[in-house]
mmCIF file of C-alpha atoms and ligand atoms in Angstrom:
data_model
loop_
_atom_site.group_PDB
_atom_site.id
_atom_site.type_symbol
_atom_site.label_atom_id
_atom_site.label_comp_id
_atom_site.label_asym_id
_atom_site.label_seq_id
_atom_site.Cartn_x
_atom_site.Cartn_y
_atom_site.Cartn_z
ATOM 1 C CA MET A 21 10.738 -5.173 -27.731
ATOM 2 C CA GLU A 22 9.857 -4.759 -24.015
ATOM 3 C CA ASN A 23 8.282 -1.362 -23.083
ATOM 4 C CA LYS A 24 9.353 0.544 -20.106
ATOM 5 C CA PHE A 25 7.078 1.012 -16.967
ATOM 6 C CA GLU A 26 5.729 4.367 -17.975
ATOM 7 C CA THR A 27 4.833 3.032 -21.398
ATOM 8 C CA ASN A 28 3.064 -0.052 -19.967
ATOM 9 C CA ALA A 29 1.129 2.068 -17.418
ATOM 10 C CA ILE A 30 -0.402 3.884 -20.245
ATOM 11 C CA ARG A 31 -0.512 1.373 -23.151
ATOM 12 C CA ASN A 32 -1.592 -1.869 -21.355
ATOM 13 C CA GLN A 33 -5.372 -1.499 -21.636
ATOM 14 C CA LEU A 34 -8.532 -3.482 -22.507
ATOM 15 C CA GLU A 35 -9.217 -4.271 -26.304
ATOM 16 C CA ARG A 36 -11.192 -1.769 -28.112
ATOM 17 C CA SER A 37 -14.928 -2.484 -28.185
ATOM 18 C CA GLN A 38 -16.870 -2.165 -31.612
ATOM 19 C CA TYR A 39 -17.123 1.569 -30.842
ATOM 20 C CA LEU A 40 -13.334 2.121 -31.306
ATOM 21 C CA GLU A 41 -13.023 4.293 -28.274
ATOM 22 C CA HIS A 42 -9.510 5.717 -27.382
ATOM 23 C CA SER A 43 -9.925 5.758 -23.794
ATOM 24 C CA VAL A 44 -11.246 2.534 -21.962
ATOM 25 C CA PRO A 45 -14.784 2.831 -21.084
ATOM 26 C CA MET A 46 -16.494 1.960 -17.851
ATOM 27 C CA TYR A 47 -18.082 -1.568 -17.667
ATOM 28 C CA VAL A 48 -20.540 -0.498 -14.960
ATOM 29 C CA THR A 49 -22.446 -3.778 -15.084
ATOM 30 C CA SER A 50 -23.144 -6.360 -12.181
ATOM 31 C CA SER A 51 -23.406 -9.279 -14.532
ATOM 32 C CA PHE A 52 -22.681 -10.516 -18.081
ATOM 33 C CA VAL A 53 -24.821 -12.340 -20.630
ATOM 34 C CA PHE A 54 -24.390 -15.886 -22.226
ATOM 35 C CA ASP A 55 -25.068 -17.288 -25.705
ATOM 36 C CA ASP A 56 -26.884 -20.444 -24.731
ATOM 37 C CA ALA A 57 -27.167 -22.943 -21.888
ATOM 38 C CA GLU A 58 -23.935 -24.706 -22.856
ATOM 39 C CA ASP A 59 -22.099 -21.487 -22.833
ATOM 40 C CA MET A 60 -23.622 -20.726 -19.380
ATOM 41 C CA ARG A 61 -22.744 -24.204 -17.965
ATOM 42 C CA ALA A 62 -19.050 -24.122 -19.376
ATOM 43 C CA SER A 63 -18.523 -20.540 -17.890
ATOM 44 C CA PHE A 64 -19.656 -21.454 -14.537
ATOM 45 C CA ALA A 65 -17.599 -24.757 -14.678
ATOM 46 C CA GLU A 66 -14.574 -22.347 -15.384
ATOM 47 C CA GLU A 67 -13.828 -24.213 -18.560
ATOM 48 C CA LYS A 68 -13.962 -20.649 -20.175
ATOM 49 C CA ASP A 69 -12.050 -17.738 -18.933
ATOM 50 C CA ARG A 70 -14.658 -15.085 -19.025
ATOM 51 C CA ASN A 71 -16.689 -12.496 -16.908
ATOM 52 C CA ILE A 72 -19.816 -13.879 -15.343
ATOM 53 C CA TYR A 73 -20.411 -11.683 -12.440
ATOM 54 C CA SER A 74 -18.693 -8.566 -11.143
ATOM 55 C CA ARG A 75 -18.121 -9.941 -7.718
ATOM 56 C CA TYR A 76 -15.935 -12.337 -9.414
ATOM 57 C CA SER A 77 -14.207 -10.276 -12.213
ATOM 58 C CA ASN A 78 -15.058 -7.214 -14.459
ATOM 59 C CA PRO A 79 -13.131 -5.849 -17.440
ATOM 60 C CA ASN A 80 -12.291 -2.695 -15.620
ATOM 61 C CA ASN A 81 -10.972 -4.739 -12.648
ATOM 62 C CA ASN A 82 -9.128 -7.052 -14.877
ATOM 63 C CA GLU A 83 -7.377 -4.107 -16.507
ATOM 64 C CA PHE A 84 -6.388 -2.521 -13.299
ATOM 65 C CA VAL A 85 -5.080 -5.916 -11.856
ATOM 66 C CA ALA A 86 -3.231 -6.829 -15.191
ATOM 67 C CA LYS A 87 -1.471 -3.279 -14.923
ATOM 68 C CA ILE A 88 -0.269 -3.677 -11.278
ATOM 69 C CA CYS A 89 0.828 -7.214 -12.044
ATOM 70 C CA GLU A 90 2.825 -6.074 -14.721
ATOM 71 C CA MET A 91 4.438 -3.249 -12.558
ATOM 72 C CA GLU A 92 5.059 -5.558 -9.597
ATOM 73 C CA GLY A 93 6.357 -8.510 -11.620
ATOM 74 C CA ALA A 94 3.460 -10.677 -10.426
ATOM 75 C CA GLU A 95 1.663 -13.571 -11.943
ATOM 76 C CA ALA A 96 -1.860 -12.878 -10.929
ATOM 77 C CA GLY A 97 -3.982 -10.711 -8.544
ATOM 78 C CA PHE A 98 -7.357 -9.634 -7.205
ATOM 79 C CA ALA A 99 -8.854 -6.078 -6.610
ATOM 80 C CA PHE A 100 -10.699 -5.189 -3.569
ATOM 81 C CA ALA A 101 -13.022 -2.388 -2.429
ATOM 82 C CA SER A 102 -10.234 -1.180 0.055
ATOM 83 C CA GLY A 103 -6.695 -1.626 1.242
ATOM 84 C CA MET A 104 -8.171 -3.388 4.535
ATOM 85 C CA ALA A 105 -10.404 -5.581 2.400
ATOM 86 C CA ALA A 106 -7.292 -6.787 0.628
ATOM 87 C CA VAL A 107 -5.342 -7.330 3.842
ATOM 88 C CA PHE A 108 -8.176 -9.147 5.674
ATOM 89 C CA SER A 109 -9.196 -11.236 2.690
ATOM 90 C CA THR A 110 -5.675 -12.154 2.043
ATOM 91 C CA PHE A 111 -5.038 -13.435 5.682
ATOM 92 C CA ALA A 112 -8.449 -15.033 5.848
ATOM 93 C CA ALA A 113 -7.917 -16.983 2.597
ATOM 94 C CA LEU A 114 -4.508 -18.358 3.530
ATOM 95 C CA LEU A 115 -4.697 -19.183 7.342
ATOM 96 C CA GLU A 116 -6.211 -21.906 9.100
ATOM 97 C CA SER A 117 -7.124 -22.053 12.897
ATOM 98 C CA GLY A 118 -4.051 -22.630 14.820
ATOM 99 C CA ASP A 119 -1.723 -20.711 12.314
ATOM 100 C CA HIS A 120 0.802 -18.231 13.364
ATOM 101 C CA ILE A 121 1.783 -14.835 11.905
ATOM 102 C CA VAL A 122 5.173 -13.152 12.418
ATOM 103 C CA ALA A 123 4.814 -9.423 11.710
ATOM 104 C CA SER A 124 6.517 -6.192 12.145
ATOM 105 C CA LYS A 125 5.449 -3.993 14.899
ATOM 106 C CA SER A 126 5.354 -0.952 12.613
ATOM 107 C CA ILE A 127 2.295 -1.616 10.443
ATOM 108 C CA PHE A 128 -0.770 0.250 9.583
ATOM 109 C CA GLY A 129 -3.144 0.793 12.521
ATOM 110 C CA SER A 130 -6.033 -1.128 11.215
ATOM 111 C CA THR A 131 -3.813 -4.192 10.235
ATOM 112 C CA LEU A 132 -2.463 -4.095 13.902
ATOM 113 C CA ASN A 133 -5.980 -4.073 15.115
ATOM 114 C CA LEU A 134 -7.006 -6.959 12.755
ATOM 115 C CA PHE A 135 -4.090 -9.038 13.916
ATOM 116 C CA ASN A 136 -4.607 -8.218 17.798
ATOM 117 C CA SER A 137 -8.567 -7.937 18.123
ATOM 118 C CA PHE A 138 -9.996 -10.132 15.287
ATOM 119 C CA LEU A 139 -7.855 -12.964 14.099
ATOM 120 C CA PRO A 140 -7.378 -14.434 17.592
ATOM 121 C CA LYS A 141 -11.112 -15.109 17.319
ATOM 122 C CA TRP A 142 -10.157 -17.689 14.846
ATOM 123 C CA ASN A 143 -7.310 -18.957 16.930
ATOM 124 C CA ILE A 144 -4.690 -17.113 14.712
ATOM 125 C CA GLU A 145 -1.908 -15.423 16.723
ATOM 126 C CA THR A 146 0.714 -12.799 15.842
ATOM 127 C CA SER A 147 4.254 -12.341 17.200
ATOM 128 C CA TYR A 148 5.901 -9.019 16.425
ATOM 129 C CA PHE A 149 9.567 -7.931 15.678
ATOM 130 C CA GLY A 150 10.808 -4.285 15.752
ATOM 131 C CA VAL A 151 11.976 -2.892 12.533
ATOM 132 C CA HIS A 152 15.436 -2.500 13.843
ATOM 133 C CA GLU A 153 15.376 -6.110 15.131
ATOM 134 C CA VAL A 154 15.148 -8.157 12.046
ATOM 135 C CA ASP A 155 17.868 -10.394 13.478
ATOM 136 C CA GLN A 156 15.231 -11.612 16.061
ATOM 137 C CA ILE A 157 12.903 -12.704 13.544
ATOM 138 C CA GLU A 158 14.006 -16.237 13.338
ATOM 139 C CA SER A 159 13.643 -16.627 17.155
ATOM 140 C CA LEU A 160 9.744 -15.925 16.726
ATOM 141 C CA ILE A 161 9.192 -18.508 14.129
ATOM 142 C CA THR A 162 7.411 -21.671 15.332
ATOM 143 C CA GLU A 163 6.255 -24.860 13.378
ATOM 144 C CA LYS A 164 2.836 -23.087 13.264
ATOM 145 C CA THR A 165 4.267 -19.946 11.671
ATOM 146 C CA LYS A 166 2.781 -19.485 8.125
ATOM 147 C CA ILE A 167 3.169 -15.900 7.216
ATOM 148 C CA LEU A 168 5.784 -13.283 7.559
ATOM 149 C CA TYR A 169 4.357 -9.771 7.088
ATOM 150 C CA ALA A 170 5.855 -6.278 6.959
ATOM 151 C CA GLU A 171 5.537 -2.745 5.385
ATOM 152 C CA SER A 172 8.406 -0.724 4.101
ATOM 153 C CA PRO A 173 8.671 2.213 4.404
ATOM 154 C CA THR A 174 6.558 1.984 7.392
ATOM 155 C CA ASN A 175 3.587 4.256 8.428
ATOM 156 C CA PRO A 176 4.062 6.783 10.038
ATOM 157 C CA GLY A 177 7.606 6.309 11.252
ATOM 158 C CA VAL A 178 8.980 6.034 7.690
ATOM 159 C CA ASP A 179 11.419 3.326 8.811
ATOM 160 C CA ILE A 180 12.817 0.933 6.135
ATOM 161 C CA VAL A 181 12.808 -2.741 6.586
ATOM 162 C CA ASP A 182 15.321 -4.834 4.476
ATOM 163 C CA LEU A 183 13.105 -6.780 2.197
ATOM 164 C CA GLU A 184 16.172 -9.052 1.010
ATOM 165 C CA VAL A 185 16.690 -10.133 4.551
ATOM 166 C CA LEU A 186 13.008 -10.995 4.927
ATOM 167 C CA GLY A 187 13.001 -12.900 1.597
ATOM 168 C CA THR A 188 15.895 -14.977 2.641
ATOM 169 C CA ILE A 189 14.266 -15.871 6.216
ATOM 170 C CA ALA A 190 10.865 -16.570 4.444
ATOM 171 C CA LYS A 191 12.550 -18.987 2.095
ATOM 172 C CA LYS A 192 14.675 -20.820 4.826
ATOM 173 C CA HIS A 193 11.574 -21.263 6.894
ATOM 174 C CA ASN A 194 9.102 -21.924 4.089
ATOM 175 C CA LEU A 195 6.894 -18.934 5.010
ATOM 176 C CA ILE A 196 4.646 -16.885 2.794
ATOM 177 C CA LEU A 197 6.229 -13.279 2.642
ATOM 178 C CA ILE A 198 3.456 -10.635 2.372
ATOM 179 C CA ILE A 199 4.617 -7.006 1.906
ATOM 180 C CA ASP A 200 2.320 -3.992 2.092
ATOM 181 C CA ASN A 201 3.860 -1.861 -0.496
ATOM 182 C CA CYS A 202 1.470 1.064 -0.115
ATOM 183 C CA PHE A 203 4.023 3.623 0.949
ATOM 184 C CA ALA A 204 6.328 2.953 -1.918
ATOM 185 C CA SER A 205 3.817 2.415 -4.718
ATOM 186 C CA PRO A 206 4.730 -0.333 -7.584
ATOM 187 C CA TYR A 207 6.760 2.542 -9.120
ATOM 188 C CA LEU A 208 9.330 2.925 -6.339
ATOM 189 C CA GLN A 209 9.711 -0.755 -5.087
ATOM 190 C CA GLN A 210 8.851 -4.166 -6.321
ATOM 191 C CA PRO A 211 9.016 -6.583 -3.338
ATOM 192 C CA MET A 212 8.754 -9.742 -5.328
ATOM 193 C CA LYS A 213 12.279 -9.047 -6.617
ATOM 194 C CA PHE A 214 13.433 -9.477 -3.126
ATOM 195 C CA GLY A 215 11.452 -12.709 -2.516
ATOM 196 C CA ALA A 216 7.945 -11.519 -1.627
ATOM 197 C CA ASP A 217 5.369 -13.968 -2.496
ATOM 198 C CA LEU A 218 2.299 -11.655 -2.355
ATOM 199 C CA VAL A 219 2.264 -7.804 -2.460
ATOM 200 C CA ILE A 220 -0.729 -5.818 -0.962
ATOM 201 C CA HIS A 221 -1.611 -2.130 -1.782
ATOM 202 C CA SER A 222 -4.087 0.246 -0.370
ATOM 203 C CA ALA A 223 -4.722 1.878 -3.972
ATOM 204 C CA THR A 224 -6.410 4.716 -2.033
ATOM 205 C CA LYS A 225 -3.287 6.437 -1.501
ATOM 206 C CA LEU A 226 -0.627 7.080 -4.162
ATOM 207 C CA ILE A 227 -2.294 4.894 -6.793
ATOM 208 C CA ASP A 228 -5.401 6.896 -6.848
ATOM 209 C CA GLY A 229 -3.328 9.942 -5.981
ATOM 210 C CA GLN A 230 -6.091 12.485 -5.776
ATOM 211 C CA GLY A 231 -7.989 11.478 -2.726
ATOM 212 C CA ARG A 232 -10.999 10.267 -4.595
ATOM 213 C CA VAL A 233 -11.737 6.545 -4.273
ATOM 214 C CA LEU A 234 -10.885 3.744 -1.882
ATOM 215 C CA GLY A 235 -9.284 0.616 -3.350
ATOM 216 C CA GLY A 236 -6.976 -2.182 -2.678
ATOM 217 C CA ILE A 237 -5.236 -5.135 -4.395
ATOM 218 C CA THR A 238 -3.235 -8.301 -3.644
ATOM 219 C CA VAL A 239 -0.802 -9.582 -6.420
ATOM 220 C CA GLY A 240 1.775 -12.182 -6.415
ATOM 221 C CA LYS A 241 2.411 -16.049 -7.076
ATOM 222 C CA ALA A 242 -0.650 -17.617 -9.047
ATOM 223 C CA ASP A 243 -1.260 -20.277 -6.673
ATOM 224 C CA LEU A 244 -1.567 -18.086 -3.598
ATOM 225 C CA VAL A 245 -3.681 -15.518 -5.464
ATOM 226 C CA ASP A 246 -5.908 -18.389 -6.585
ATOM 227 C CA LYS A 247 -6.660 -19.095 -2.999
ATOM 228 C CA VAL A 248 -7.407 -15.363 -2.210
ATOM 229 C CA TYR A 249 -9.694 -15.298 -5.341
ATOM 230 C CA ARG A 250 -11.626 -18.452 -4.348
ATOM 231 C CA PHE A 251 -12.291 -16.819 -0.776
ATOM 232 C CA SER A 252 -13.194 -13.383 -2.223
ATOM 233 C CA ARG A 253 -15.485 -14.531 -5.009
ATOM 234 C CA ILE A 254 -17.546 -16.045 -2.286
ATOM 235 C CA THR A 255 -17.280 -13.448 0.426
ATOM 236 C CA GLY A 256 -17.697 -10.265 -1.877
ATOM 237 C CA PRO A 257 -15.048 -7.663 -1.141
ATOM 238 C CA ALA A 258 -14.839 -6.865 -4.767
ATOM 239 C CA LEU A 259 -13.619 -3.349 -5.980
ATOM 240 C CA SER A 260 -16.490 -1.606 -7.884
ATOM 241 C CA PRO A 261 -15.803 -1.374 -11.619
ATOM 242 C CA PHE A 262 -16.185 2.404 -11.378
ATOM 243 C CA ASN A 263 -13.337 2.596 -8.861
ATOM 244 C CA ALA A 264 -11.185 0.138 -10.881
ATOM 245 C CA TRP A 265 -11.737 2.523 -13.901
ATOM 246 C CA VAL A 266 -10.498 5.453 -11.873
ATOM 247 C CA LEU A 267 -7.607 3.650 -10.424
ATOM 248 C CA SER A 268 -6.510 2.182 -13.733
ATOM 249 C CA LYS A 269 -6.511 5.787 -15.286
ATOM 250 C CA SER A 270 -4.444 7.051 -12.337
ATOM 251 C CA LEU A 271 -1.881 4.473 -13.102
ATOM 252 C CA GLU A 272 -1.223 6.340 -16.210
ATOM 253 C CA THR A 273 0.090 9.150 -14.453
ATOM 254 C CA LEU A 274 1.734 7.237 -11.455
ATOM 255 C CA ALA A 275 5.456 7.629 -12.481
ATOM 256 C CA VAL A 276 5.290 11.381 -13.130
ATOM 257 C CA ARG A 277 3.220 12.104 -10.092
ATOM 258 C CA VAL A 278 5.556 10.054 -7.808
ATOM 259 C CA ASP A 279 8.592 11.510 -9.237
ATOM 260 C CA ARG A 280 7.232 15.009 -8.308
ATOM 261 C CA HIS A 281 5.979 13.723 -4.825
ATOM 262 C CA CYS A 282 9.477 12.369 -4.106
ATOM 263 C CA GLU A 283 11.321 15.542 -5.378
ATOM 264 C CA ASN A 284 9.162 17.660 -3.196
ATOM 265 C CA ALA A 285 9.489 15.496 -0.169
ATOM 266 C CA LEU A 286 13.243 15.241 -0.334
ATOM 267 C CA LYS A 287 13.442 19.182 -0.597
ATOM 268 C CA LEU A 288 10.996 19.527 2.488
ATOM 269 C CA ALA A 289 13.121 16.980 4.354
ATOM 270 C CA GLU A 290 16.283 18.856 3.563
ATOM 271 C CA TYR A 291 14.723 22.188 4.578
ATOM 272 C CA LEU A 292 13.468 20.599 7.990
ATOM 273 C CA GLU A 293 16.904 19.048 8.737
ATOM 274 C CA ALA A 294 18.354 22.378 8.900
ATOM 275 C CA HIS A 295 15.623 24.018 10.810
ATOM 276 C CA PRO A 296 16.465 24.975 14.536
ATOM 277 C CA LYS A 297 12.974 24.206 15.852
ATOM 278 C CA ILE A 298 12.955 20.564 14.710
ATOM 279 C CA ASN A 299 14.357 17.779 16.919
ATOM 280 C CA TRP A 300 14.665 14.938 14.118
ATOM 281 C CA VAL A 301 13.496 14.375 10.549
ATOM 282 C CA LYS A 302 13.098 11.092 8.839
ATOM 283 C CA TYR A 303 12.921 10.550 5.134
ATOM 284 C CA PRO A 304 14.452 7.329 3.473
ATOM 285 C CA PHE A 305 16.568 9.079 0.956
ATOM 286 C CA LEU A 306 18.198 11.576 3.481
ATOM 287 C CA LYS A 307 21.699 10.285 4.276
ATOM 288 C CA SER A 308 20.855 10.634 8.039
ATOM 289 C CA HIS A 309 18.252 7.960 7.809
ATOM 290 C CA PRO A 310 19.418 4.936 9.760
ATOM 291 C CA LYS A 311 18.628 2.639 6.819
ATOM 292 C CA TYR A 312 19.576 5.064 4.066
ATOM 293 C CA GLU A 313 21.771 2.279 2.259
ATOM 294 C CA VAL A 314 18.946 -0.240 2.365
ATOM 295 C CA ALA A 315 16.656 2.376 0.963
ATOM 296 C CA LEU A 316 18.876 2.964 -1.774
ATOM 297 C CA LYS A 317 19.209 -0.641 -2.596
ATOM 298 C CA GLN A 318 15.281 -1.399 -2.704
ATOM 299 C CA MET A 319 13.710 1.917 -3.585
ATOM 300 C CA LYS A 320 13.845 4.065 -6.637
ATOM 301 C CA ALA A 321 13.295 7.370 -4.497
ATOM 302 C CA GLY A 322 12.233 7.977 -1.129
ATOM 303 C CA GLY A 323 8.376 8.370 -1.412
ATOM 304 C CA CYS A 324 5.992 11.022 -0.351
ATOM 305 C CA VAL A 325 6.004 10.831 3.372
ATOM 306 C CA VAL A 326 8.350 12.882 5.672
ATOM 307 C CA ALA A 327 8.117 12.458 9.502
ATOM 308 C CA PHE A 328 9.643 14.857 12.010
ATOM 309 C CA GLU A 329 9.150 16.088 15.642
ATOM 310 C CA VAL A 330 8.804 19.761 16.616
ATOM 311 C CA LYS A 331 10.866 20.661 19.524
ATOM 312 C CA GLY A 332 8.644 21.151 22.701
ATOM 313 C CA GLY A 333 6.649 17.841 22.616
ATOM 314 C CA LEU A 334 2.759 17.521 22.398
ATOM 315 C CA GLU A 335 2.098 21.144 23.028
ATOM 316 C CA ALA A 336 4.521 22.586 20.402
ATOM 317 C CA GLY A 337 3.150 19.926 17.920
ATOM 318 C CA ARG A 338 -0.502 20.976 18.560
ATOM 319 C CA LYS A 339 0.497 24.679 18.118
ATOM 320 C CA PHE A 340 2.129 23.860 14.810
ATOM 321 C CA PHE A 341 -1.020 22.056 13.618
ATOM 322 C CA ASP A 342 -3.297 24.967 14.612
ATOM 323 C CA SER A 343 -0.988 27.398 12.596
ATOM 324 C CA ILE A 344 -1.079 25.419 9.418
ATOM 325 C CA LYS A 345 -2.841 27.451 6.561
ATOM 326 C CA LEU A 346 -2.407 25.901 3.167
ATOM 327 C CA LEU A 347 -1.790 22.218 3.889
ATOM 328 C CA SER A 348 -4.702 19.892 4.888
ATOM 329 C CA LEU A 349 -5.195 18.340 8.550
ATOM 330 C CA SER A 350 -6.320 15.061 7.177
ATOM 331 C CA ALA A 351 -5.453 11.272 7.635
ATOM 332 C CA ASN A 352 -5.003 10.213 4.054
ATOM 333 C CA LEU A 353 -1.704 10.294 2.151
ATOM 334 C CA GLY A 354 -0.360 10.282 -1.442
ATOM 335 C CA ASP A 355 -2.813 12.975 -2.358
ATOM 336 C CA ALA A 356 -1.979 15.641 -4.835
ATOM 337 C CA ARG A 357 -2.714 18.040 -1.705
ATOM 338 C CA SER A 358 -0.228 17.969 0.945
ATOM 339 C CA ILE A 359 -1.461 16.620 4.176
ATOM 340 C CA VAL A 360 -0.080 16.883 7.812
ATOM 341 C CA THR A 361 -1.226 14.406 10.422
ATOM 342 C CA HIS A 362 -0.478 13.950 14.199
ATOM 343 C CA PRO A 363 -0.416 10.155 14.472
ATOM 344 C CA ALA A 364 -0.408 10.204 18.230
ATOM 345 C CA SER A 365 -3.868 11.763 18.524
ATOM 346 C CA THR A 366 -5.353 10.270 15.318
ATOM 347 C CA THR A 367 -4.473 7.261 13.197
ATOM 348 C CA HIS A 368 -2.687 5.683 16.163
ATOM 349 C CA SER A 369 -4.741 6.995 19.062
ATOM 350 C CA LYS A 370 -6.237 3.690 19.840
ATOM 351 C CA LEU A 371 -2.688 2.387 20.793
ATOM 352 C CA THR A 372 -0.970 2.973 24.305
ATOM 353 C CA PRO A 373 1.936 5.335 24.367
ATOM 354 C CA GLU A 374 4.075 2.257 24.755
ATOM 355 C CA GLN A 375 2.718 0.696 21.698
ATOM 356 C CA ARG A 376 3.128 4.039 19.875
ATOM 357 C CA LEU A 377 6.813 4.305 20.894
ATOM 358 C CA GLU A 378 7.281 0.622 19.633
ATOM 359 C CA ALA A 379 5.765 1.717 16.371
ATOM 360 C CA GLY A 380 8.248 4.579 16.233
ATOM 361 C CA ILE A 381 5.710 7.431 17.186
ATOM 362 C CA THR A 382 6.572 9.977 19.718
ATOM 363 C CA GLU A 383 3.915 12.240 21.114
ATOM 364 C CA GLY A 384 5.168 15.233 19.116
ATOM 365 C CA ALA A 385 5.908 13.479 15.949
ATOM 366 C CA VAL A 386 4.297 14.811 12.723
ATOM 367 C CA ARG A 387 3.648 13.116 9.415
ATOM 368 C CA VAL A 388 3.661 15.157 6.300
ATOM 369 C CA SER A 389 2.417 13.558 2.955
ATOM 370 C CA VAL A 390 4.122 15.904 0.693
ATOM 371 C CA GLY A 391 1.748 16.705 -2.376
ATOM 372 C CA LEU A 392 2.253 18.211 -5.801
ATOM 373 C CA GLU A 393 1.803 21.800 -4.823
ATOM 374 C CA HIS A 394 4.848 24.235 -5.518
ATOM 375 C CA ILE A 395 7.482 23.197 -3.122
ATOM 376 C CA ASP A 396 8.058 26.900 -2.161
ATOM 377 C CA ASP A 397 4.509 27.170 -1.112
ATOM 378 C CA ILE A 398 4.738 23.951 0.866
ATOM 379 C CA ILE A 399 7.668 25.110 2.676
ATOM 380 C CA ALA A 400 6.479 28.671 3.240
ATOM 381 C CA ASP A 401 3.415 27.173 5.163
ATOM 382 C CA ILE A 402 5.415 24.878 7.283
ATOM 383 C CA SER A 403 7.872 27.610 7.773
ATOM 384 C CA GLN A 404 5.297 30.045 9.136
ATOM 385 C CA ALA A 405 3.596 27.392 11.329
ATOM 386 C CA LEU A 406 6.931 26.647 12.835
ATOM 387 C CA GLY A 407 7.519 30.353 13.537
HETATM 388 C C1 LIG B 1 -4.231 3.212 4.226
HETATM 389 C C2 LIG B 1 -3.445 2.007 4.416
HETATM 390 C C3 LIG B 1 -3.957 0.735 4.450
HETATM 391 C C4 LIG B 1 -5.569 0.421 4.318
HETATM 392 O O1 LIG B 1 -6.097 0.911 3.145
HETATM 393 P P1 LIG B 1 -7.564 1.510 2.969
HETATM 394 O O2 LIG B 1 -7.713 1.658 1.548
HETATM 395 O O3 LIG B 1 -7.683 2.743 3.876
HETATM 396 O O4 LIG B 1 -8.462 0.378 3.445
HETATM 397 C C5 LIG B 1 -3.281 -0.449 4.583
HETATM 398 N N1 LIG B 1 -1.714 -0.381 4.622
HETATM 399 C C6 LIG B 1 -1.336 0.874 4.624
HETATM 400 C C7 LIG B 1 0.286 1.028 4.739
HETATM 401 C C8 LIG B 1 -1.931 2.064 4.334
HETATM 402 O O5 LIG B 1 -1.328 3.268 4.583
#
């Protein structure tokens, strides 16, 4: 009998040790011991599948990776110290000098920075398509293109990219399709179903869910993950076993947490849509979202992030921020605590106003990561700040 998502998230765990613990212990150890010289030789020669050193693997990391693989329908994976370590190591492992990336314009600020400021050092260039211009992707592909890359929903514009369309293009042109699935979490969306070869998460967000630890993970096709693993076991971006333990525990409650995040976010989006002081609201499961139908096709619910613009531009936006009392002014998302962010002056301040507009960020745009507080209290705080 195949268990469902929620059951696997709780019941997939490491084998019990001789102490018969109920909850999986932390294996906070940098290395592992061998029986004899032959055992050690065979282990290093990879004739045996076993833990050697926690830069390569660790029981807590293995459990975390196995759970995410099960959730995403992936064959293999590797866990990283942060989402950006996952992004960088994946690209560094797969690309050669001269290779070319085609990526969505609306991607995480640090990823954009990596593509524009660092990968060119190794002669790797990126061309960008707008989230509403997927029909132009094919014109950007050259014989050097190796990777097609996108996020959906996007940060912070909450735009939706049609994953099935990307999957079809990647297959036709023999590209590796990589999706940053951080905003959806593995509970709401599984990009491999639509043709992704690799899926990346910043586990810092919804997977941790309580703003405690950094983490990242890349999962997907075994041959590609093996390349990522070979690169990473040498270069050392591994997730710490302590953080892996925290994150694997968090997965036990992912479904119930994300259900409530989405319920609260939809209620807030509906409230804002009817508010006279708001220019626009974007949330994937609002009928007014430009890609509502695509969101319904590829997501189970709309996620925790709502974007909107207060009437009156930058000044009104600042005033709104200064009037917030309960919600946190912070840059994280997917936390139990609701968080409001002003992307133009914070996460995306290193971009020019034109680049920001291309990424869907107007100067007065506000991003709310809707948390798990009572929705009445979340709405009351936003309501008084708008007043
Ligand atoms: C936060 C984030 C990242 C980077 O993750 P870190 O854990 O902060 O390194 C990458 N992609 C998206 C979409 C994110 O929101």
